[in-house]
JSON list of C-alpha atoms in Angstrom, two decimals:
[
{"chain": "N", "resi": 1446, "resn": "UNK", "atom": "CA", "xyz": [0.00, 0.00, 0.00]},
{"chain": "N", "resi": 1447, "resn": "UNK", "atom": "CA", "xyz": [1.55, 2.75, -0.97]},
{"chain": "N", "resi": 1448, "resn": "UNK", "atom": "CA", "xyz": [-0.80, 5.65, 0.10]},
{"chain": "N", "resi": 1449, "resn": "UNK", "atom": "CA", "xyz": [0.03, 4.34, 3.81]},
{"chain": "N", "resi": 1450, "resn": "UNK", "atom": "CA", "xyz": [3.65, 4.46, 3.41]},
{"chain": "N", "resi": 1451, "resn": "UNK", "atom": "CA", "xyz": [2.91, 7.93, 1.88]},
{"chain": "N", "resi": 1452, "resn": "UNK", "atom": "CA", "xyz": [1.14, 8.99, 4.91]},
{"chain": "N", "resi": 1453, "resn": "UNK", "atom": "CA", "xyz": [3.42, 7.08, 7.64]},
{"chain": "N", "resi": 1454, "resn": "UNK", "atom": "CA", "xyz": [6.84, 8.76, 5.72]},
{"chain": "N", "resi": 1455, "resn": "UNK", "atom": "CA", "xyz": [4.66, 12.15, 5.90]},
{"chain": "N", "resi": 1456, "resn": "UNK", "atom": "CA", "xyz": [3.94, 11.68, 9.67]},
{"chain": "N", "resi": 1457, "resn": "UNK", "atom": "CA", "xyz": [7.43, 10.17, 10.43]},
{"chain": "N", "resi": 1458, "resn": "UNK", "atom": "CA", "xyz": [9.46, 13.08, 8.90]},
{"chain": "N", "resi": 1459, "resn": "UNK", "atom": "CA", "xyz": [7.62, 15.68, 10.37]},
{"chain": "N", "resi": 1460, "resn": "UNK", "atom": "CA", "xyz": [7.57, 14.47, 13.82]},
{"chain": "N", "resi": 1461, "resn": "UNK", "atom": "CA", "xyz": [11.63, 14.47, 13.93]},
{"chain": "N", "resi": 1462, "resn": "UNK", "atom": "CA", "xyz": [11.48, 17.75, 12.38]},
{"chain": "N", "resi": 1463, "resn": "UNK", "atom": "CA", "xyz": [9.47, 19.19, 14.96]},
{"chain": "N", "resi": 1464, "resn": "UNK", "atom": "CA", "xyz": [11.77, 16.94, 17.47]},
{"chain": "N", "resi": 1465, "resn": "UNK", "atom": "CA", "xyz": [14.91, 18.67, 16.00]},
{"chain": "N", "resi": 1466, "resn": "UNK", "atom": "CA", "xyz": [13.21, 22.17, 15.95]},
{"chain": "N", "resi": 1467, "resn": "UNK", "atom": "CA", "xyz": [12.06, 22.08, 19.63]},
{"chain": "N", "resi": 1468, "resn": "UNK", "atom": "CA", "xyz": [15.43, 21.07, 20.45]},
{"chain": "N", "resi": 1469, "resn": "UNK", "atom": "CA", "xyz": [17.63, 23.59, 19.12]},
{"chain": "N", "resi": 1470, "resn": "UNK", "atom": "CA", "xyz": [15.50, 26.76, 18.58]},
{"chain": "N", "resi": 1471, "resn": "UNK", "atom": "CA", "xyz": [14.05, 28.42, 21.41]},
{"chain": "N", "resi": 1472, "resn": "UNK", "atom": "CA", "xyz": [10.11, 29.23, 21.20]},
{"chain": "N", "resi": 1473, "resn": "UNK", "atom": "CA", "xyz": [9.98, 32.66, 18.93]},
{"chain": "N", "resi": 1474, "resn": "UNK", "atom": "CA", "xyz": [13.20, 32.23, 17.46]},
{"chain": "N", "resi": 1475, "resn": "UNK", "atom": "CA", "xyz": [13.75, 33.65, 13.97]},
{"chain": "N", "resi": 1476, "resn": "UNK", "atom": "CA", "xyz": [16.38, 32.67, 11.23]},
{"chain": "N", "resi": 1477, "resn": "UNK", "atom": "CA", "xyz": [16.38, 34.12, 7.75]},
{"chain": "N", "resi": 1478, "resn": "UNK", "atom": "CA", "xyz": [17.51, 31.63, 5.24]},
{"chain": "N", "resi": 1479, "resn": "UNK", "atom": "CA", "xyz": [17.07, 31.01, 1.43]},
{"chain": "N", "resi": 1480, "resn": "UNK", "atom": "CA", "xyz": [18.46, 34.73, 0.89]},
{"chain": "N", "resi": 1481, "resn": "UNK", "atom": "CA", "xyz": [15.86, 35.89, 3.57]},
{"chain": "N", "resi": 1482, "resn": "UNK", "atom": "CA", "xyz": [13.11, 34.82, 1.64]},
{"chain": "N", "resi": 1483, "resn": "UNK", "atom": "CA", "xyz": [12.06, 31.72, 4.12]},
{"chain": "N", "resi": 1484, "resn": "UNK", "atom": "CA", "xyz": [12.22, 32.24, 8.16]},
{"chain": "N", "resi": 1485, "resn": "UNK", "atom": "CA", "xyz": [12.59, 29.54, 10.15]},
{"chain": "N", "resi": 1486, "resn": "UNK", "atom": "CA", "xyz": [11.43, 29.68, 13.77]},
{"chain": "N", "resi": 1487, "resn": "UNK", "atom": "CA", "xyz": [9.69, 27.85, 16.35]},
{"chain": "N", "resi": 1488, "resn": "UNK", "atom": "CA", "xyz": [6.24, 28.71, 16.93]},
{"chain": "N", "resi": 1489, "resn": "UNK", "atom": "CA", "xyz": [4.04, 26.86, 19.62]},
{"chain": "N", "resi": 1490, "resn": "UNK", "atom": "CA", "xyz": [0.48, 26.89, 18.32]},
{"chain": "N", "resi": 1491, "resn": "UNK", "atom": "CA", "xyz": [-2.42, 26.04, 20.71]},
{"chain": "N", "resi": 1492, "resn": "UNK", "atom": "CA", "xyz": [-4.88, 27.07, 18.84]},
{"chain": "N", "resi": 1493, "resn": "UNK", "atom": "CA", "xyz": [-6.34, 25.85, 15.72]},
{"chain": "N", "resi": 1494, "resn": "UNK", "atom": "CA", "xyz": [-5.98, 27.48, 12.19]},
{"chain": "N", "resi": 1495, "resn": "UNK", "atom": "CA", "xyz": [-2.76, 29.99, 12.39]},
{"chain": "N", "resi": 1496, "resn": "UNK", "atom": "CA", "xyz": [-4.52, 30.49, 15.68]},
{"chain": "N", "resi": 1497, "resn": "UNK", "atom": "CA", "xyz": [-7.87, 31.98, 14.14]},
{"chain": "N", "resi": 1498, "resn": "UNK", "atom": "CA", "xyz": [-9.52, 29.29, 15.60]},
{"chain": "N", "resi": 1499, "resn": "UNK", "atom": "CA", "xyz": [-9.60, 29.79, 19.63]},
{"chain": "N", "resi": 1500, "resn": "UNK", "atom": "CA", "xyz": [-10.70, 26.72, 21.57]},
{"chain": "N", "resi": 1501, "resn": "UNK", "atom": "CA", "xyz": [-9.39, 25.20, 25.21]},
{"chain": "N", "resi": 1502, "resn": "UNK", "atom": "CA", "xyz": [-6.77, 22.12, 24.86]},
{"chain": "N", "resi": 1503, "resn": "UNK", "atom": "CA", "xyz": [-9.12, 19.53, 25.18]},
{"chain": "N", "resi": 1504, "resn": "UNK", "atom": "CA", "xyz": [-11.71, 20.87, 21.97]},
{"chain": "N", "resi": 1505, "resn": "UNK", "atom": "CA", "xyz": [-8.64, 21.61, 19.97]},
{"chain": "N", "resi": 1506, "resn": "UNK", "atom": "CA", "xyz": [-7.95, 17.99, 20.50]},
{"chain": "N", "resi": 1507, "resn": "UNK", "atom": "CA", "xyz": [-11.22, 16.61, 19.88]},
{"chain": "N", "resi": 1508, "resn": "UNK", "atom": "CA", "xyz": [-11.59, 18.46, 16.77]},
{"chain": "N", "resi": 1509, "resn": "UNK", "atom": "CA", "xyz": [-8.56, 17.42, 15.28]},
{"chain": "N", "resi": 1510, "resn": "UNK", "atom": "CA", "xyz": [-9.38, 13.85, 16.12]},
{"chain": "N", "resi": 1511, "resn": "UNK", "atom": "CA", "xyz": [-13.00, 13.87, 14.47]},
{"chain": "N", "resi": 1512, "resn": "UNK", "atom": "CA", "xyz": [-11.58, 15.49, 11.47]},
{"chain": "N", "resi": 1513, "resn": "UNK", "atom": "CA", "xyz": [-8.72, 12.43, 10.97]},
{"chain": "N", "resi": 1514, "resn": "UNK", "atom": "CA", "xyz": [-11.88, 10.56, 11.68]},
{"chain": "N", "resi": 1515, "resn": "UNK", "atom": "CA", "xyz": [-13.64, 11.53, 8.85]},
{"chain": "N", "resi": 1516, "resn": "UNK", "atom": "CA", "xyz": [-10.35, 11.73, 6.51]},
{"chain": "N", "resi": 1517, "resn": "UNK", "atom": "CA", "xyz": [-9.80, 8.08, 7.19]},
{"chain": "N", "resi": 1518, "resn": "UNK", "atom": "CA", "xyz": [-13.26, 7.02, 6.93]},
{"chain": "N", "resi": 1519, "resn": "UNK", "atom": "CA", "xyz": [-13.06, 9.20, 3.34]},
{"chain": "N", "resi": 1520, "resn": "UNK", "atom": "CA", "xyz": [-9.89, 6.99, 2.56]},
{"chain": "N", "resi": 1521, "resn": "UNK", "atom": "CA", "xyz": [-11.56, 3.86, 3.08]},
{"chain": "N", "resi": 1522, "resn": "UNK", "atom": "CA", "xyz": [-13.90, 4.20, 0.72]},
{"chain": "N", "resi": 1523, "resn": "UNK", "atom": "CA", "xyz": [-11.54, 5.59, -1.78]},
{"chain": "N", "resi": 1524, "resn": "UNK", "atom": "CA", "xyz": [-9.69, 2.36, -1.15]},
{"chain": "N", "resi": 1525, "resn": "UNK", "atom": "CA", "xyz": [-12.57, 0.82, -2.22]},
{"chain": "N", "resi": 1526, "resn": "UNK", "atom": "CA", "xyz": [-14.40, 2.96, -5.27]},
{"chain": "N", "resi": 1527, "resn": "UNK", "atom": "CA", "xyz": [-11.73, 5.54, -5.37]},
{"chain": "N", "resi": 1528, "resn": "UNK", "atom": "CA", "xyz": [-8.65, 6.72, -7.68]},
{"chain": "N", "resi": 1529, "resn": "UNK", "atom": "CA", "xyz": [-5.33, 6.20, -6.64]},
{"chain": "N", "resi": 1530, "resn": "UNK", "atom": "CA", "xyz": [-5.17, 10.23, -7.15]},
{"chain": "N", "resi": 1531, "resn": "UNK", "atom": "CA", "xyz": [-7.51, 10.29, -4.59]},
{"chain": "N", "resi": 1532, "resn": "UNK", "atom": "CA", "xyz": [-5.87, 8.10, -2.36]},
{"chain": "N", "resi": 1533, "resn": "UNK", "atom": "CA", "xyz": [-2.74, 9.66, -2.13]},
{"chain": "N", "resi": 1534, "resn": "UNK", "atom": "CA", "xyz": [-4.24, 12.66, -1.75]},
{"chain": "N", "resi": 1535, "resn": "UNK", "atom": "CA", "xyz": [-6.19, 11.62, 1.28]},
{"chain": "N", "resi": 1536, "resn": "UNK", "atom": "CA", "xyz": [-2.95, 9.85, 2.80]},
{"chain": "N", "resi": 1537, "resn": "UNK", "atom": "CA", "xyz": [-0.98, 12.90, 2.40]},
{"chain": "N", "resi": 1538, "resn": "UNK", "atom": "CA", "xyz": [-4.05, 14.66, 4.66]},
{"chain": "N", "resi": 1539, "resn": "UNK", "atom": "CA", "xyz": [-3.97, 11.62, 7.00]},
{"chain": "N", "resi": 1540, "resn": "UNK", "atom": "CA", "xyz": [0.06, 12.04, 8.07]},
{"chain": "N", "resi": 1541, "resn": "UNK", "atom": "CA", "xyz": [-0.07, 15.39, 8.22]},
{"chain": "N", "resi": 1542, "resn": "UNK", "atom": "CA", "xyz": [-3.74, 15.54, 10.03]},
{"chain": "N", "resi": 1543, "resn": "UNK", "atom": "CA", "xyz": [-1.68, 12.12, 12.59]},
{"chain": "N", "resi": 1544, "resn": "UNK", "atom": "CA", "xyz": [0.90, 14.75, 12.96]},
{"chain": "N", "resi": 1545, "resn": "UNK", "atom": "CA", "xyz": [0.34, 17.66, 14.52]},
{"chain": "N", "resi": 1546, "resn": "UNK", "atom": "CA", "xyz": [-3.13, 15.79, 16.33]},
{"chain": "N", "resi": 1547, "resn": "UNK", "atom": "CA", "xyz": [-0.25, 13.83, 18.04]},
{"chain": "N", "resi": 1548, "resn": "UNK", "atom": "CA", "xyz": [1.53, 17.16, 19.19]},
{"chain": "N", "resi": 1549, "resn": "UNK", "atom": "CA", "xyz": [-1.62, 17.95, 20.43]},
{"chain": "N", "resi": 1550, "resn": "UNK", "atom": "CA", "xyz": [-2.25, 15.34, 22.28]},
{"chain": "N", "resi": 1551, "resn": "UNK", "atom": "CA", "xyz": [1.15, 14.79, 23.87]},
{"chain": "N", "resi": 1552, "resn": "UNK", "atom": "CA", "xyz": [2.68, 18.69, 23.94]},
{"chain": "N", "resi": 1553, "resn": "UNK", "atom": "CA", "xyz": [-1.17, 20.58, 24.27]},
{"chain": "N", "resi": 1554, "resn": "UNK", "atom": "CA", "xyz": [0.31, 22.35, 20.76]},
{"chain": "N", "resi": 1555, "resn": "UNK", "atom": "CA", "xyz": [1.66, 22.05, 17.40]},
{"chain": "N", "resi": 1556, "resn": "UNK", "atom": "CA", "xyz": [4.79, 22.97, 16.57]},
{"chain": "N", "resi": 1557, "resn": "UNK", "atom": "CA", "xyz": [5.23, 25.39, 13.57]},
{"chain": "N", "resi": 1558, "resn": "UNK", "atom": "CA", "xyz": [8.40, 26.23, 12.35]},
{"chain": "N", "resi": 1559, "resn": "UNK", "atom": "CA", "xyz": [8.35, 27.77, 8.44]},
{"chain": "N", "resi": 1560, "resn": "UNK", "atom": "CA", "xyz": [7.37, 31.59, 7.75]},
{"chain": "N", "resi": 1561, "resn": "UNK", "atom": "CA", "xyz": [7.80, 33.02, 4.48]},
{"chain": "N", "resi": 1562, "resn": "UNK", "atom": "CA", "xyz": [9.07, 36.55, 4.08]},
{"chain": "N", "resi": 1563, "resn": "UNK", "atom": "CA", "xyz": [6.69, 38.01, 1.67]},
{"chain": "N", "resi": 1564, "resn": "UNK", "atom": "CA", "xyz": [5.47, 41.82, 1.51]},
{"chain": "N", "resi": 1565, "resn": "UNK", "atom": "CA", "xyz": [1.80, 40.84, 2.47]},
{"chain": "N", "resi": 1566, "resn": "UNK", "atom": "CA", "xyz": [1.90, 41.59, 6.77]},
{"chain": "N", "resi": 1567, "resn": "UNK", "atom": "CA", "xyz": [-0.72, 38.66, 7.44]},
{"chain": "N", "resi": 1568, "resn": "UNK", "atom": "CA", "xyz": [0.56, 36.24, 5.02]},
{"chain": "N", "resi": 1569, "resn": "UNK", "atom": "CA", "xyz": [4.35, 36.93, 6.95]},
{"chain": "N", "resi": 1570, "resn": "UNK", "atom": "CA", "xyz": [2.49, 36.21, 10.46]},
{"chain": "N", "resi": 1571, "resn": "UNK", "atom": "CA", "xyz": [1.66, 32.94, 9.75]},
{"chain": "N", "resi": 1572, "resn": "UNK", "atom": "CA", "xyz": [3.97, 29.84, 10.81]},
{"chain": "N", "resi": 1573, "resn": "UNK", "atom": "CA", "xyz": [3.50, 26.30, 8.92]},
{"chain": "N", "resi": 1574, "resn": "UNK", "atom": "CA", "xyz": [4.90, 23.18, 9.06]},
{"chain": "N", "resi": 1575, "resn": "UNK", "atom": "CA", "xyz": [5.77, 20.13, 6.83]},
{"chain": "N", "resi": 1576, "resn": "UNK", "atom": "CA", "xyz": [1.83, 18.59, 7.54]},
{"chain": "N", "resi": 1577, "resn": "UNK", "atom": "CA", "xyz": [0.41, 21.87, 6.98]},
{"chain": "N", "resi": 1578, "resn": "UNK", "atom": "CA", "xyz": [1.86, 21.25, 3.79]},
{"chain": "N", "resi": 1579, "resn": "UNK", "atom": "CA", "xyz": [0.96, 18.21, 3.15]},
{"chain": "N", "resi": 1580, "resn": "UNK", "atom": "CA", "xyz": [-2.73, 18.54, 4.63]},
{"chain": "N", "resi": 1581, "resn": "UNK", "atom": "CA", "xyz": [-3.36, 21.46, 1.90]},
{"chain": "N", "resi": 1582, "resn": "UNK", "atom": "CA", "xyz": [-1.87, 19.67, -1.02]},
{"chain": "N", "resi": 1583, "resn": "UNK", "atom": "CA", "xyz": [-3.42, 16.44, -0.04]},
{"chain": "N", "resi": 1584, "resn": "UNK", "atom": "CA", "xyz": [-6.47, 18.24, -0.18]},
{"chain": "N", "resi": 1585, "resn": "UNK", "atom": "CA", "xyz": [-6.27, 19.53, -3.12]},
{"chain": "N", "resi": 1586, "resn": "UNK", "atom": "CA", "xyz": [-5.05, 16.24, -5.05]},
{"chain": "N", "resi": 1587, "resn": "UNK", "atom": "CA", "xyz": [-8.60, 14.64, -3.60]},
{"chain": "N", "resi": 1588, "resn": "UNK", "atom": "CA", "xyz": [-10.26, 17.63, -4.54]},
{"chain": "N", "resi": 1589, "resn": "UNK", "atom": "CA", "xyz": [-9.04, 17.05, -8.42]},
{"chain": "N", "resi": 1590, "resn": "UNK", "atom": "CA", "xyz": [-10.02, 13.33, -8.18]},
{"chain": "N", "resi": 1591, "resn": "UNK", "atom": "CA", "xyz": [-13.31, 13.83, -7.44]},
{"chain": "N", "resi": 1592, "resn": "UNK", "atom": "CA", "xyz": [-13.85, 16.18, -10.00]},
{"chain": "N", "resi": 1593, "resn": "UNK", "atom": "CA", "xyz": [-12.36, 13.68, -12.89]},
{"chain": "N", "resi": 1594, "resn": "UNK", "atom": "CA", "xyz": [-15.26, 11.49, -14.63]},
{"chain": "N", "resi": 1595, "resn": "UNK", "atom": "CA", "xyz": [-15.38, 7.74, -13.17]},
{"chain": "N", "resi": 1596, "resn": "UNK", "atom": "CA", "xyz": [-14.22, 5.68, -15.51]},
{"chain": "N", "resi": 1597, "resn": "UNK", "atom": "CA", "xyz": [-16.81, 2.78, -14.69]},
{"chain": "N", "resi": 1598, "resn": "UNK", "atom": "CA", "xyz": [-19.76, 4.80, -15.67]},
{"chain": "N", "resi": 1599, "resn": "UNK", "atom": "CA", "xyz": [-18.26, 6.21, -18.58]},
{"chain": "N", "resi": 1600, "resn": "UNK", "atom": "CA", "xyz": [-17.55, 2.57, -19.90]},
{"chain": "N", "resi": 1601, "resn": "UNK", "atom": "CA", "xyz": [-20.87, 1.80, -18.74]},
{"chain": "N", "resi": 1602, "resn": "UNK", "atom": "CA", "xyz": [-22.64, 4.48, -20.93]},
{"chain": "N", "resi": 1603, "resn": "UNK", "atom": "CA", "xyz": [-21.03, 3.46, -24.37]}
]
């Protein structure tokens, strides 16, 4: 299965990033690199949603675990009727969603660590990290897949 090693390499390498970044930068840290055009820094994010979203410990928690509830239940049947577009998009959600829900549930945060330095103020506020990433692109590769015709009832109709 490939989509699961897609999703356990996703959740895997993110975890010892945010290991190695919790370990060596201290919390609001900045570092210009990439000709000062990335900033990396480590951001402790209890909230939800570049902290938009304000909720105690335990909601942000429960939230995040019915939402990798639905994504997996979402994967299963893609497993089943889906495209493998569709399936790797939806593991790529999955590590990133197992990710940071396991920061949450072990830390009470997730860590954030990649800013971009770009001329728009909000846009420069807000701190990502690899599953952020990978939840939004994941999302967007499902997104396509369910959009493209099913080739079953196109066969089906001729």
């Amino acid at each position: 299965m490939l989509s699961l090693s897609i999703a356990g390499g996703i959740f895997l390498l993110d975890h010892k990033i945010k290991e190695h970044v919790d370990s060596t930068r201290l919390q609001g840290s900045r570092e210009e690199v990439l000709g000062g055009r990335v900033i990396l820094r480590n951001c402790h994010n209890k909230n939800m949603v570049f902290g938009k979203i304000k909720l105690d410990e335990e909601s942000c928690r429960e939230l995040s675990l019915a939402g990798l509830g639905c994504v997996l239940g979402e994967y299963w049947h893609e497993l089943i009727h889906g495209r493998r577009l569709g399936r790797m998009g939806l593991a790529m959600v999955l590590g990133g969603g197992m990710s940071n829900y396991m920061d949450r549930r072990n830390k009470g945060y997730v860590t954030d660590y990649i800013s971009f330095n770009v001329k728009n103020k909000d846009m420069r506020r807000m701190v990502f990290n690899l599953s952020d990433f990978c939840i939004a692109a994941g999302t967007v590769l499902w997104a396509v897949s369910s959009l493209l015709p099913d080739k079953k009832r196109k066969r089906e109709n001729i």
